[in-house]
Amino acid sequence: MAEITAAAVKELRERSGAGMMDCKKALSENGGDMEAAVDWLRTKGLAAAAKKSSRTAAEGLVGVAVAGTKGAAVEVNSETDFVAKNDQFQAFVREVTQVALSVGDDVEAIKTAAMPSGTTVGDVLTHNIATIGENQSIRRAKRLEVAQGAIVPYVHNAASAGLGKIGVLVALESDAGADVLEPLGKQIAMHIAAAFPLALDENGLDQDVLERERQIATEKAAESGKPAEIIAKMVDGSVKKFAKENALLSQLFVMDNKTPIADVVAKAGKDAGTTIVLKDYVRFQLGEGIEKEESDFAAEVAATAGISK
C-alpha cells in the first residue's frame, strides 16, 4: 500500500474542499493516486463543500451551554431554516458549543479543536457541508466566566434543548445561592432577549454608534431654528437618552417598565443579604448583521434548465 503523506492529504483537501479524514480515506482507497482520489470524493458527494462556500448562510442556530461557572454561546449558520431542523446539524451545534466552553471565543481556535469523535471541528464542518448539501459556517462565539456565582442561560423560542434563534447568557458574580441567582439571571436574560441592549453600561457603548446618534440629533435639532446653545443642549440630551436606553444596566426592566436593571440586581442582593454583580452578558440573535441574498426561485429553475427568461 502506498504511503499516504500529510502533504498529499493537504493537497487533496485544498483541491476538493473535503474533510481531512475523507481525503485520507480517498487516497488510501486509491493507492495514493491524487486524480483517482478526487474522482472518488466526487462520487461520494464529498468534494462539493468548497463550491458551496460562496453561498450566503444566514439561517441556522444559536447554541448556549453552561458548565459550572463558565458559559458559552455560539452561532452556526446554514443557508436555510430547513437545515436548522436537521438532527446532524443540531448535534454539531451542541458539540461546537461544548468545545467553545473549553477553547473560548476564537472561531479559528474552535475549528482546529477536537470534537468528542477526535476529528477537528473544521473537518466535521466541511463533511457536514458536503453531506447535508448546504453552506454552513461557525460565525461567532463568546465565553463568559465568573470566579464565584452563576452563568445563567436562556434560549428564546428554543428549537431544542440549548438551541434556538436568540441565545442569551448572564454572568452574575456573587456568593448567593443558586436559588437566588438562577431566577434572577433568567429574568434578566429574558429582558436582554426582548430589549436588545448594545452594551453592559454606557461606557461600553461603541463610540461610532454614539457619534452617529449625535449627527442624527444635530440634524433634527437644527430644523428647530433655535439658538446654537439651545441646539447643543438638545443634542446632548438626545445622545444621553440614547445611551441610557441602550445600556443594559440603565434600561428599564421589561417586567415593570420602570425599574432600571441595576436597581433590580441591587434589590435582589439586598433581599439575599449579599452583593450581586451583573458582570457581563451575551446576546446572540441568529443572522443579525448578515445581508441575505434575495433569490428569484423561478429564475434559478430556469437557469438550471438552461432556459433564458
PDB file of N, CA and C in Angstrom, residues 27-28 48 66 76 78 83 95 135 141 162 167 170 178 181 183 189 203 217 219 238 242 250 252 266-267 272 297 303:
ATOM      1  N   LEU A  27      -7.400   8.751  -0.557  1.00  0.00           N
ATOM      2  CA  LEU A  27      -6.052   8.406  -1.024  1.00  0.00           C
ATOM      3  C   LEU A  27      -5.728   6.945  -0.726  1.00  0.00           C
ATOM      4  N   SER A  28      -6.137   6.477   0.447  1.00  0.00           N
ATOM      5  CA  SER A  28      -5.889   5.078   0.808  1.00  0.00           C
ATOM      6  C   SER A  28      -6.632   4.127  -0.113  1.00  0.00           C
ATOM      7  N   ALA A  48     -18.006  18.531  -2.796  1.00  0.00           N
ATOM      8  CA  ALA A  48     -18.852  19.668  -3.168  1.00  0.00           C
ATOM      9  C   ALA A  48     -18.786  20.820  -2.182  1.00  0.00           C
ATOM     10  N   VAL A  66     -23.685  25.736  29.601  1.00  0.00           N
ATOM     11  CA  VAL A  66     -23.060  26.161  30.859  1.00  0.00           C
ATOM     12  C   VAL A  66     -22.452  24.950  31.548  1.00  0.00           C
ATOM     13  N   VAL A  76     -23.975  29.190  14.662  1.00  0.00           N
ATOM     14  CA  VAL A  76     -23.588  28.395  13.496  1.00  0.00           C
ATOM     15  C   VAL A  76     -24.647  28.616  12.427  1.00  0.00           C
ATOM     16  N   SER A  78     -26.450  28.332   8.521  1.00  0.00           N
ATOM     17  CA  SER A  78     -26.734  27.489   7.358  1.00  0.00           C
ATOM     18  C   SER A  78     -27.473  28.363   6.351  1.00  0.00           C
ATOM     19  N   VAL A  83     -32.387  23.233   7.293  1.00  0.00           N
ATOM     20  CA  VAL A  83     -31.192  22.551   7.811  1.00  0.00           C
ATOM     21  C   VAL A  83     -31.107  22.682   9.327  1.00  0.00           C
ATOM     22  N   GLU A  95     -22.231  20.253  20.003  1.00  0.00           N
ATOM     23  CA  GLU A  95     -20.853  19.862  20.274  1.00  0.00           C
ATOM     24  C   GLU A  95     -19.896  21.035  20.132  1.00  0.00           C
ATOM     25  N   ASN A 135     -24.106  25.320   2.370  1.00  0.00           N
ATOM     26  CA  ASN A 135     -23.011  26.011   3.030  1.00  0.00           C
ATOM     27  C   ASN A 135     -23.361  26.228   4.498  1.00  0.00           C
ATOM     28  N   ALA A 141     -18.468  33.206  18.525  1.00  0.00           N
ATOM     29  CA  ALA A 141     -18.593  32.515  19.806  1.00  0.00           C
ATOM     30  C   ALA A 141     -18.189  33.474  20.918  1.00  0.00           C
ATOM     31  N   GLY A 162     -31.194  23.988  24.530  1.00  0.00           N
ATOM     32  CA  GLY A 162     -29.985  24.780  24.353  1.00  0.00           C
ATOM     33  C   GLY A 162     -29.783  25.359  22.978  1.00  0.00           C
ATOM     34  N   GLY A 167     -30.037  33.414  21.679  1.00  0.00           N
ATOM     35  CA  GLY A 167     -29.427  32.796  22.847  1.00  0.00           C
ATOM     36  C   GLY A 167     -28.806  33.854  23.734  1.00  0.00           C
ATOM     37  N   VAL A 170     -26.124  35.220  31.016  1.00  0.00           N
ATOM     38  CA  VAL A 170     -25.992  36.291  32.016  1.00  0.00           C
ATOM     39  C   VAL A 170     -24.986  35.843  33.070  1.00  0.00           C
ATOM     40  N   ALA A 178     -27.781  29.353  44.323  1.00  0.00           N
ATOM     41  CA  ALA A 178     -28.438  29.168  43.031  1.00  0.00           C
ATOM     42  C   ALA A 178     -29.917  29.518  43.101  1.00  0.00           C
ATOM     43  N   LEU A 181     -29.694  33.268  42.404  1.00  0.00           N
ATOM     44  CA  LEU A 181     -29.071  33.688  41.153  1.00  0.00           C
ATOM     45  C   LEU A 181     -29.776  33.150  39.905  1.00  0.00           C
ATOM     46  N   PRO A 183     -33.091  32.299  39.244  1.00  0.00           N
ATOM     47  CA  PRO A 183     -34.297  33.036  38.808  1.00  0.00           C
ATOM     48  C   PRO A 183     -33.998  34.483  38.427  1.00  0.00           C
ATOM     49  N   ALA A 189     -32.066  37.643  31.650  1.00  0.00           N
ATOM     50  CA  ALA A 189     -31.833  37.084  30.317  1.00  0.00           C
ATOM     51  C   ALA A 189     -33.042  37.301  29.415  1.00  0.00           C
ATOM     52  N   ASN A 203     -20.501  53.285  29.359  1.00  0.00           N
ATOM     53  CA  ASN A 203     -19.087  53.380  28.977  1.00  0.00           C
ATOM     54  C   ASN A 203     -18.703  52.339  27.923  1.00  0.00           C
ATOM     55  N   ALA A 217     -29.103  63.564  15.774  1.00  0.00           N
ATOM     56  CA  ALA A 217     -29.731  64.509  16.693  1.00  0.00           C
ATOM     57  C   ALA A 217     -29.435  65.952  16.296  1.00  0.00           C
ATOM     58  N   GLU A 219     -28.870  67.104  13.228  1.00  0.00           N
ATOM     59  CA  GLU A 219     -29.684  67.443  12.056  1.00  0.00           C
ATOM     60  C   GLU A 219     -31.126  67.733  12.445  1.00  0.00           C
ATOM     61  N   SER A 238     -30.348  64.270  23.701  1.00  0.00           N
ATOM     62  CA  SER A 238     -30.745  63.142  22.842  1.00  0.00           C
ATOM     63  C   SER A 238     -29.734  62.003  22.927  1.00  0.00           C
ATOM     64  N   PHE A 242     -30.302  58.211  24.395  1.00  0.00           N
ATOM     65  CA  PHE A 242     -29.984  57.017  23.602  1.00  0.00           C
ATOM     66  C   PHE A 242     -29.086  56.071  24.400  1.00  0.00           C
ATOM     67  N   SER A 250     -28.829  50.479  32.695  1.00  0.00           N
ATOM     68  CA  SER A 250     -29.741  51.627  32.838  1.00  0.00           C
ATOM     69  C   SER A 250     -31.070  51.432  32.122  1.00  0.00           C
ATOM     70  N   LEU A 252     -34.816  50.129  31.484  1.00  0.00           N
ATOM     71  CA  LEU A 252     -35.939  49.833  32.370  1.00  0.00           C
ATOM     72  C   LEU A 252     -36.361  48.378  32.194  1.00  0.00           C
ATOM     73  N   ALA A 266     -29.520  45.158  42.413  1.00  0.00           N
ATOM     74  CA  ALA A 266     -29.204  45.633  43.763  1.00  0.00           C
ATOM     75  C   ALA A 266     -30.242  45.154  44.777  1.00  0.00           C
ATOM     76  N   LYS A 267     -31.514  45.214  44.410  1.00  0.00           N
ATOM     77  CA  LYS A 267     -32.584  44.769  45.316  1.00  0.00           C
ATOM     78  C   LYS A 267     -32.483  43.268  45.589  1.00  0.00           C
ATOM     79  N   ALA A 272     -31.179  39.133  49.506  1.00  0.00           N
ATOM     80  CA  ALA A 272     -30.416  37.917  49.803  1.00  0.00           C
ATOM     81  C   ALA A 272     -29.362  38.151  50.882  1.00  0.00           C
ATOM     82  N   PHE A 297     -36.679  32.379  -7.319  1.00  0.00           N
ATOM     83  CA  PHE A 297     -36.737  30.929  -7.476  1.00  0.00           C
ATOM     84  C   PHE A 297     -37.021  30.535  -8.924  1.00  0.00           C
ATOM     85  N   ALA A 303     -32.572  28.892 -14.973  1.00  0.00           N
ATOM     86  CA  ALA A 303     -31.138  28.838 -15.226  1.00  0.00           C
ATOM     87  C   ALA A 303     -30.633  27.411 -15.190  1.00  0.00           C
TER      88      ALA A 303
END
